[in-house]
Amino acid sequence: MGESLLLAPSLAQTLAVSAAKTSKLSLSSSNQRSLAAWIKDNIRKKECCFYVDGDSNGICKCGYQRIHHVDASIKPENYLGETWDRERHVQELPTDAYGDIWFGGLGQKIGKYVRVSSDTSPDLLYQLLTEQWKLPPPNLLISVTGGAKNFYMKPHLTALFRRGLIKVAQTTGAWIITGGTHAGVMKHVGRAVREYVLSSGSMEGQIVSIGVATWGAIHNRSPLVHLEGRFPAHYSLDMQSQGHLSCLDNNHSHFLLVDDGTHGRYGVEIELRSRLERLISQQPLGNRESGVRIPVVCVVLNGGPGTLSTIYGAMRNRTPCVVLEGSGRLADVVAHVAGLPVTKVTLSVIHQLMKRFFGPEYDSFTELEIIEWTKKIQDIIRTPQLLTVFRMSEDNHGDVDVAILQALLKANRSSECVGMERWERQLELAVAWNRVDIAKTDIFTEDSQWKSSDLHQAMFSALVGHKPQFVRLLLENGVCLREFLGDQTTLCDLYTQLPTSCFFLRRLAKRIQPEKSRRSQNLSPRGAAARTISLSHVSDEIRHLLGSFTQPLYPLPGLHSTRYPKEDVAVTLPPKEQLELQASPDPDRGPGRDTGRGEETFRDPGGDLFLWAILQNKKELAEIAWEQSRDCMSAALAASKILKKLAEEGAEEEDEAEEMRELAKHYERQAIGVFSECHCCDEERAQRLLIRVSSSWGQTTCLRLALEADDKSFVAHSGVQALLTQIWCGELAADNPLWRVLLCMLFFPLIYTGFLGFRRDESIQRESERSAELLTMESLTGSQACTRRKPPVHDLPARIHLGLKPLTVSTRLVSLFTSPQVKFYWNILSYFSFLLLFSVVLMIDFQATPSWREGLLYVWLISLVCEEVRQLFHDPDGFGFRKKADMYINDMWNILDFLSILLFIIGLAFRLTTRLFYAGKVILCIDFIIFCLRLMAIFIISKTLGPKIIIVRRMMLDMFFFMFLLSIWVVAYGVAKQGILIHNEDRLDWIVRGVIYEPYLIIFGNMPSNIDNALFDIKACSVNGTEPRKPKCPILNEDKRPAFPEWLTIILLCVYLLFANILLLNLLIAIFNYTFQEVQDNTDTIWKFQRYELIKEYHSRPAAPPPFILLSHIFLFIRRIVLQRPPNSYRAFKEELPEAEEEELLSWESFMKDNYLLSCRQRQSQSIEHRTTDTADKVGAMAELLQREDSTGSVALVKRLTRVEEQVSQSARALQWIMDTLKAQGLHSKEEAPQLASPGKLKTSESEPSEPHRQEKSEREKTFYHVNARRLDYPDSTVPRFPVLEEKVPWEVDFILYNPPVLNGDSQEKIDGSEPGSVKSYRNPAGRTGMRGRGALTCLGPNLIVDPVLTRWRDSERSALEFLAVWDQEDGLWTLPGGPVQSDEPLPDRLLRIMGQKIYDRIKTKVVEGIKVHEGYVDDVRNTDDAWVETTVLNIHLDRRSLLMADINRMAENTLGCVELVQWMEVSSRTRMCSYQRDALRRVAELHQRTFQLHQRTL
């Protein structure tokens, strides 16, 4: 065909190609080639292969012109003499139209298109959409249908439709399928998508709108044709010249152009679209196979007869439909009769509504067409669970999106799934759509009672899908994290479902890959296919992120068992004074003693979920999980550490790294908030939380995590600093003045006079005062309520027994000298003495032979070296030597220590030799400078000097940057000056002087004299450079005067001074000022953070200062190396609590966390921003309500008037009846009775058409008419039934146009009387069916079947009644083992085929004992006017202990895996069966006095 020819690219196409290069939707060249290859192999088009002139000359029967046919189709030899047939003379060829489509225009996105055959498999199309076009599978399919021509809708309804459609598509991840053309309902959908794209301005969350259009009806399709595809093709909307064709809509994202080989014929795509929608509805929803399929909903706007057929077919496929009232034509017809009884939807009513809403188009409809449409409308409203009408005048639905989703839930609610399964599926749908509002209103209602296990699947889906609002909703409605994560498989599955973009998942893959390659040789094929991610891998990677000082969070199997506690520990929070007793050290229990813990490790489920969310950088999910965690402070600080580590290692993704750093700061603030709440309530408990060993976070402490995470703000908190101050003072009271401490250091007997306070004494005094107060209160009130705790607060001896004992003489002395504060002051005194001795040796006593002073200096240095070695190997936190060495090297003061000791050793080695004696002294003098600089580290503890030292350190870094800039100018000026003044200077020292030294001195005002002739003195220089102590003279002329250009050297000097002195020095001042201003605000925080290391150093340092510290080092050496004893642990920084005490402390922390979160919410709700937003939302809602009221006011008025007219009509009829009755009794009035209009003549409202003969129909409305027997589609036949309306079913009612087809078996024929009995002698007792003949039944008249119901009791207690059911795989239903019977047999042949001859014969003997439950007509889909089905339901109850029952049970077991599965089922409405058999079960249940009601929503 002509469209297959290659078209020359136009200018517009060239522009389209250039635009596509910058578009995110354009494919790369490799992807284009793979897509083209796939489409060529799988997708076909259709093309006419036999040209036959049609009605117009030069146009084929297919609709295409002669020139659009290939030469072989003009006079084909194979088809000569044949009549053109679309099925025979259209062939399939590889498609030639596919690629990207660009409509032009500002901000227009590029879509995708393909021309497909009408016979294409929907599986290929779904594969094209998801795999080739990379569309994510939908969570919902919205099929929009209706008017194909432009129509008018009210502006407010248009806005509601567009907003609701986009909202439901955006929030649920739905696909929208339309006809794809730029007209009618498709145009409305396109404009809705267009408004969303313009408002969002981003391709994130793109709305997928798929247009399924007819290729032969598309105008201007030639630019789309190219054998190799168009990437992109430029398509222009030419509405004026389209004629009877249609243009594609420029706002759809994808197009499937269906081709049947014809041109100008509409409706080709309907069948393929229906098959595609059916296939999508069969695909699983979500990641897990939960049995829930992708839901489909049909949205109807306007429309005509074709739309009615679409709605009818959708409902036959159990697809819910949403009809928008007010959109016109058919949608309004259906909306007006929806909710009415079927008996009131008569032919006359439909006539009136069609005439009203279709206008002049109504005159073209025939009576048979309206009868058929009326029948379809009756069938549609017969299933109200599938029909939802959106009315603007009602506030039940709110917006269109809510109506759509509620329609799906309503349809799901009425499905065959009952009880728990139904509600779980509805919840899965709501989670997949991410619509919390729908779940709150329609699922989690007040009468629902959900178990935690019922919500686990939804919880998993919400977590994996990152739906925090749903996670919070599920937690509020009963999800227990302990049960949800009780099995470690669930947690492992969560890590397995991490998104591929997750940085942590990539790290796990790198960790797993080497291990997998090592084990691959030993794995069986089954083991190789097992899940590769395990909690041990996760634990190793988390330990890497947290630090080697932590223990594995998830121990390896076999070492420790990890489980969650069976129930939350409920504790009574002890008072503050009792906690003080618990906090006191117990000398009888060492740190390594048993603390009450077993080998079993209890995990925090909230903490595990929080960690999983943090590793993905999911803030909302992490916040919810953090609120559920018990050890919340440790969790927040661990998250800060992990996030900072991930941001550091994943620096290549700067945006994600910045988000991680922000989230780390957020959780540092959360930890500060919780700790502040705890500290305000109880300082002692709060401090205990800091040093408590957390079993959930690697056996570390909050304080250690904060330090490792570099959380300076947390460490700078007053509560943390109070703890550090307490550790710093040791057993001494924190409020002791410094001068008292120094005085007691010199005269220690003063500590026994009360001159110096101790914390133990203060605690005992405080307890005594509280005991006295409580005793006073008890004596006044006579109550013992305050003394029921253990131990009693007034029992001081019991308290002393618990460990709060007064300090003895020896312990006071030990407490004084082991206090870190006292150690520090002794070390300061020792260090000053060392510097004094060092300076004396250097200046006074540096002899060839070392003196006793110098020997003492060496001993002193040895003690310093031993202390540095001890600090390097001392590892109380368990970092390991590698980590400890790394930390040691990274400390600047340790580098100074190492450098000073190294220089001292070098100087000492030189000093001991005669040749290098003086050089050794020089090195020692330089080393003295470094020792003096090291003195600054000592004053970090000072609150005054410490922050200033931090500022100096920052300014030193700025100084190095400044020196780099300055060196550029110094060298540049120095080289230029030296080259101009001096000729060939070869002395290196004088070159350095002239190039670097002299320019550097110029900055400080030392002006040179050799650049000005006026100051030149030849005596001050050497002409040839032969004198070593004089510089070389500048270049001289014949007069022995400088020959250099004086003007140039002066200008260079001026420029140099301008930049060096003015610009660079002022820049340095500005840098220092900026650094000072920046650091000044944070110096206090930084100083408090760095203070910890000094406190920890002196806390673990031996009490004796250098050089006496050598004795302590010798003692430690003997203890650790010789005696092999473990080191002492210090409980001041790390304390492991008993299990009960830890649970009590964590419960209190959780209570404080809840208080903190509540206060945060209160502050947020009272903020100005929140109030402004809340006010704006309320104003917007009020404006929308007012606008809706204005739009619907007239509709409400019409309805009220209609109700008034109905009441008047009823009153008129009542009065007429009264008058007729009085006249019949002979009562007459003196005056003539007023004439009342008859009810039939009252003018009815257009919205509620009148129904004549209402009284005659009142009895008929109560009559049951068969429904299945009147379905338009007869089973296994292409012959449709004649439409039989509800009012025309009885044979007594005249139906002049009734002309049903005749069907006998598989043939449609006329009745000739060959059947046994004349057709006229048989008439369906239930009325007309729309089909004559015997149809698919075996004979005319009644076709008898028997349905045996074999029942038994489940157990001896008769807990449940069960029946024998057979699974019908074709219909997906449970059935009774019944069927047609032979004339001489009481049971059906089907029972014989299922049970076998032996069991069949034994059951036949039980027939006489059976009870006939029901006998009569069956509403079967095979019934006709002349043949129908009648059934006899027979109940045979069996003894569960009989031999027959044992044989039946064995037979049922043998049917497992067979097509006809036999199984005992409970007699309940939950069983999926056809309607008449379910009714038979109800009768059987009543016979055995069992209830047969639908199970309520008890979950």
JSON list of N, CA, C and O in Angstrom, two decimals, residues 319-345:
[
{"chain": "A", "resi": 319, "resn": "THR", "atom": "N", "xyz": [-17.42, -6.28, 35.59]},
{"chain": "A", "resi": 319, "resn": "THR", "atom": "CA", "xyz": [-16.66, -5.03, 35.67]},
{"chain": "A", "resi": 319, "resn": "THR", "atom": "C", "xyz": [-17.57, -3.93, 36.17]},
{"chain": "A", "resi": 319, "resn": "THR", "atom": "O", "xyz": [-18.61, -3.66, 35.55]},
{"chain": "A", "resi": 320, "resn": "PRO", "atom": "N", "xyz": [-17.23, -3.26, 37.28]},
{"chain": "A", "resi": 320, "resn": "PRO", "atom": "CA", "xyz": [-18.10, -2.17, 37.76]},
{"chain": "A", "resi": 320, "resn": "PRO", "atom": "C", "xyz": [-18.05, -0.97, 36.84]},
{"chain": "A", "resi": 320, "resn": "PRO", "atom": "O", "xyz": [-17.04, -0.70, 36.19]},
{"chain": "A", "resi": 321, "resn": "CYS", "atom": "N", "xyz": [-19.14, -0.25, 36.81]},
{"chain": "A", "resi": 321, "resn": "CYS", "atom": "CA", "xyz": [-19.26, 0.93, 35.96]},
{"chain": "A", "resi": 321, "resn": "CYS", "atom": "C", "xyz": [-19.66, 2.13, 36.80]},
{"chain": "A", "resi": 321, "resn": "CYS", "atom": "O", "xyz": [-20.49, 2.02, 37.72]},
{"chain": "A", "resi": 322, "resn": "VAL", "atom": "N", "xyz": [-19.09, 3.27, 36.47]},
{"chain": "A", "resi": 322, "resn": "VAL", "atom": "CA", "xyz": [-19.42, 4.55, 37.11]},
{"chain": "A", "resi": 322, "resn": "VAL", "atom": "C", "xyz": [-20.00, 5.46, 36.04]},
{"chain": "A", "resi": 322, "resn": "VAL", "atom": "O", "xyz": [-19.33, 5.74, 35.04]},
{"chain": "A", "resi": 323, "resn": "VAL", "atom": "N", "xyz": [-21.24, 5.88, 36.23]},
{"chain": "A", "resi": 323, "resn": "VAL", "atom": "CA", "xyz": [-21.94, 6.72, 35.26]},
{"chain": "A", "resi": 323, "resn": "VAL", "atom": "C", "xyz": [-22.03, 8.13, 35.83]},
{"chain": "A", "resi": 323, "resn": "VAL", "atom": "O", "xyz": [-22.44, 8.31, 36.98]},
{"chain": "A", "resi": 324, "resn": "LEU", "atom": "N", "xyz": [-21.64, 9.11, 35.04]},
{"chain": "A", "resi": 324, "resn": "LEU", "atom": "CA", "xyz": [-21.69, 10.50, 35.47]},
{"chain": "A", "resi": 324, "resn": "LEU", "atom": "C", "xyz": [-23.01, 11.13, 35.05]},
{"chain": "A", "resi": 324, "resn": "LEU", "atom": "O", "xyz": [-23.26, 11.34, 33.86]},
{"chain": "A", "resi": 325, "resn": "GLU", "atom": "N", "xyz": [-23.85, 11.36, 36.02]},
{"chain": "A", "resi": 325, "resn": "GLU", "atom": "CA", "xyz": [-25.12, 12.02, 35.73]},
{"chain": "A", "resi": 325, "resn": "GLU", "atom": "C", "xyz": [-24.85, 13.47, 35.34]},
{"chain": "A", "resi": 325, "resn": "GLU", "atom": "O", "xyz": [-24.05, 14.16, 35.96]},
{"chain": "A", "resi": 326, "resn": "GLY", "atom": "N", "xyz": [-25.53, 13.93, 34.31]},
{"chain": "A", "resi": 326, "resn": "GLY", "atom": "CA", "xyz": [-25.35, 15.28, 33.83]},
{"chain": "A", "resi": 326, "resn": "GLY", "atom": "C", "xyz": [-24.46, 15.38, 32.62]},
{"chain": "A", "resi": 326, "resn": "GLY", "atom": "O", "xyz": [-24.34, 16.46, 32.03]},
{"chain": "A", "resi": 327, "resn": "SER", "atom": "N", "xyz": [-23.85, 14.24, 32.22]},
{"chain": "A", "resi": 327, "resn": "SER", "atom": "CA", "xyz": [-22.99, 14.28, 31.04]},
{"chain": "A", "resi": 327, "resn": "SER", "atom": "C", "xyz": [-23.76, 14.11, 29.75]},
{"chain": "A", "resi": 327, "resn": "SER", "atom": "O", "xyz": [-23.22, 14.29, 28.66]},
{"chain": "A", "resi": 328, "resn": "GLY", "atom": "N", "xyz": [-25.06, 13.77, 29.84]},
{"chain": "A", "resi": 328, "resn": "GLY", "atom": "CA", "xyz": [-25.91, 13.74, 28.66]},
{"chain": "A", "resi": 328, "resn": "GLY", "atom": "C", "xyz": [-26.20, 12.35, 28.15]},
{"chain": "A", "resi": 328, "resn": "GLY", "atom": "O", "xyz": [-25.59, 11.36, 28.54]},
{"chain": "A", "resi": 329, "resn": "ARG", "atom": "N", "xyz": [-27.22, 12.27, 27.29]},
{"chain": "A", "resi": 329, "resn": "ARG", "atom": "CA", "xyz": [-27.64, 11.11, 26.53]},
{"chain": "A", "resi": 329, "resn": "ARG", "atom": "C", "xyz": [-27.74, 9.84, 27.38]},
{"chain": "A", "resi": 329, "resn": "ARG", "atom": "O", "xyz": [-28.43, 9.81, 28.40]},
{"chain": "A", "resi": 330, "resn": "LEU", "atom": "N", "xyz": [-27.06, 8.78, 26.97]},
{"chain": "A", "resi": 330, "resn": "LEU", "atom": "CA", "xyz": [-27.27, 7.49, 27.61]},
{"chain": "A", "resi": 330, "resn": "LEU", "atom": "C", "xyz": [-26.88, 7.52, 29.10]},
{"chain": "A", "resi": 330, "resn": "LEU", "atom": "O", "xyz": [-27.53, 6.89, 29.92]},
{"chain": "A", "resi": 331, "resn": "ALA", "atom": "N", "xyz": [-25.82, 8.24, 29.44]},
{"chain": "A", "resi": 331, "resn": "ALA", "atom": "CA", "xyz": [-25.41, 8.30, 30.85]},
{"chain": "A", "resi": 331, "resn": "ALA", "atom": "C", "xyz": [-26.54, 8.84, 31.72]},
{"chain": "A", "resi": 331, "resn": "ALA", "atom": "O", "xyz": [-26.79, 8.32, 32.81]},
{"chain": "A", "resi": 332, "resn": "ASP", "atom": "N", "xyz": [-27.27, 9.84, 31.24]},
{"chain": "A", "resi": 332, "resn": "ASP", "atom": "CA", "xyz": [-28.39, 10.39, 32.02]},
{"chain": "A", "resi": 332, "resn": "ASP", "atom": "C", "xyz": [-29.57, 9.43, 32.04]},
{"chain": "A", "resi": 332, "resn": "ASP", "atom": "O", "xyz": [-30.29, 9.36, 33.04]},
{"chain": "A", "resi": 333, "resn": "VAL", "atom": "N", "xyz": [-29.78, 8.68, 30.96]},
{"chain": "A", "resi": 333, "resn": "VAL", "atom": "CA", "xyz": [-30.87, 7.70, 30.96]},
{"chain": "A", "resi": 333, "resn": "VAL", "atom": "C", "xyz": [-30.62, 6.65, 32.03]},
{"chain": "A", "resi": 333, "resn": "VAL", "atom": "O", "xyz": [-31.50, 6.34, 32.85]},
{"chain": "A", "resi": 334, "resn": "VAL", "atom": "N", "xyz": [-29.41, 6.10, 32.06]},
{"chain": "A", "resi": 334, "resn": "VAL", "atom": "CA", "xyz": [-29.08, 5.08, 33.06]},
{"chain": "A", "resi": 334, "resn": "VAL", "atom": "C", "xyz": [-29.12, 5.67, 34.46]},
{"chain": "A", "resi": 334, "resn": "VAL", "atom": "O", "xyz": [-29.59, 5.04, 35.41]},
{"chain": "A", "resi": 335, "resn": "ALA", "atom": "N", "xyz": [-28.62, 6.89, 34.61]},
{"chain": "A", "resi": 335, "resn": "ALA", "atom": "CA", "xyz": [-28.59, 7.52, 35.93]},
{"chain": "A", "resi": 335, "resn": "ALA", "atom": "C", "xyz": [-29.99, 7.73, 36.49]},
{"chain": "A", "resi": 335, "resn": "ALA", "atom": "O", "xyz": [-30.21, 7.62, 37.70]},
{"chain": "A", "resi": 336, "resn": "HIS", "atom": "N", "xyz": [-30.97, 8.03, 35.63]},
{"chain": "A", "resi": 336, "resn": "HIS", "atom": "CA", "xyz": [-32.32, 8.30, 36.10]},
{"chain": "A", "resi": 336, "resn": "HIS", "atom": "C", "xyz": [-33.06, 7.04, 36.52]},
{"chain": "A", "resi": 336, "resn": "HIS", "atom": "O", "xyz": [-33.95, 7.12, 37.38]},
{"chain": "A", "resi": 337, "resn": "VAL", "atom": "N", "xyz": [-32.72, 5.90, 35.93]},
{"chain": "A", "resi": 337, "resn": "VAL", "atom": "CA", "xyz": [-33.43, 4.68, 36.32]},
{"chain": "A", "resi": 337, "resn": "VAL", "atom": "C", "xyz": [-32.65, 3.87, 37.35]},
{"chain": "A", "resi": 337, "resn": "VAL", "atom": "O", "xyz": [-33.18, 2.90, 37.88]},
{"chain": "A", "resi": 338, "resn": "ALA", "atom": "N", "xyz": [-31.41, 4.23, 37.58]},
{"chain": "A", "resi": 338, "resn": "ALA", "atom": "CA", "xyz": [-30.61, 3.51, 38.58]},
{"chain": "A", "resi": 338, "resn": "ALA", "atom": "C", "xyz": [-31.24, 3.68, 39.95]},
{"chain": "A", "resi": 338, "resn": "ALA", "atom": "O", "xyz": [-31.63, 4.78, 40.34]},
{"chain": "A", "resi": 339, "resn": "GLY", "atom": "N", "xyz": [-31.36, 2.61, 40.67]},
{"chain": "A", "resi": 339, "resn": "GLY", "atom": "CA", "xyz": [-31.97, 2.65, 41.99]},
{"chain": "A", "resi": 339, "resn": "GLY", "atom": "C", "xyz": [-33.43, 2.31, 41.99]},
{"chain": "A", "resi": 339, "resn": "GLY", "atom": "O", "xyz": [-34.01, 2.06, 43.05]},
{"chain": "A", "resi": 340, "resn": "LEU", "atom": "N", "xyz": [-34.07, 2.32, 40.83]},
{"chain": "A", "resi": 340, "resn": "LEU", "atom": "CA", "xyz": [-35.47, 1.94, 40.74]},
{"chain": "A", "resi": 340, "resn": "LEU", "atom": "C", "xyz": [-35.60, 0.43, 40.66]},
{"chain": "A", "resi": 340, "resn": "LEU", "atom": "O", "xyz": [-34.71, -0.25, 40.17]},
{"chain": "A", "resi": 341, "resn": "PRO", "atom": "N", "xyz": [-36.73, -0.13, 41.11]},
{"chain": "A", "resi": 341, "resn": "PRO", "atom": "CA", "xyz": [-36.97, -1.57, 40.88]},
{"chain": "A", "resi": 341, "resn": "PRO", "atom": "C", "xyz": [-37.04, -1.86, 39.39]},
{"chain": "A", "resi": 341, "resn": "PRO", "atom": "O", "xyz": [-37.45, -1.03, 38.59]},
{"chain": "A", "resi": 342, "resn": "VAL", "atom": "N", "xyz": [-36.63, -3.06, 39.03]},
{"chain": "A", "resi": 342, "resn": "VAL", "atom": "CA", "xyz": [-36.62, -3.43, 37.62]},
{"chain": "A", "resi": 342, "resn": "VAL", "atom": "C", "xyz": [-38.02, -3.35, 37.04]},
{"chain": "A", "resi": 342, "resn": "VAL", "atom": "O", "xyz": [-38.20, -2.98, 35.86]},
{"chain": "A", "resi": 343, "resn": "THR", "atom": "N", "xyz": [-39.03, -3.64, 37.84]},
{"chain": "A", "resi": 343, "resn": "THR", "atom": "CA", "xyz": [-40.40, -3.62, 37.33]},
{"chain": "A", "resi": 343, "resn": "THR", "atom": "C", "xyz": [-40.86, -2.23, 36.94]},
{"chain": "A", "resi": 343, "resn": "THR", "atom": "O", "xyz": [-41.80, -2.09, 36.15]},
{"chain": "A", "resi": 344, "resn": "LYS", "atom": "N", "xyz": [-40.22, -1.21, 37.48]},
{"chain": "A", "resi": 344, "resn": "LYS", "atom": "CA", "xyz": [-40.59, 0.16, 37.14]},
{"chain": "A", "resi": 344, "resn": "LYS", "atom": "C", "xyz": [-39.84, 0.71, 35.94]},
{"chain": "A", "resi": 344, "resn": "LYS", "atom": "O", "xyz": [-40.17, 1.78, 35.45]},
{"chain": "A", "resi": 345, "resn": "VAL", "atom": "N", "xyz": [-38.83, -0.01, 35.49]},
{"chain": "A", "resi": 345, "resn": "VAL", "atom": "CA", "xyz": [-38.08, 0.41, 34.30]},
{"chain": "A", "resi": 345, "resn": "VAL", "atom": "C", "xyz": [-38.77, -0.24, 33.10]},
{"chain": "A", "resi": 345, "resn": "VAL", "atom": "O", "xyz": [-38.34, -1.27, 32.57]}
]
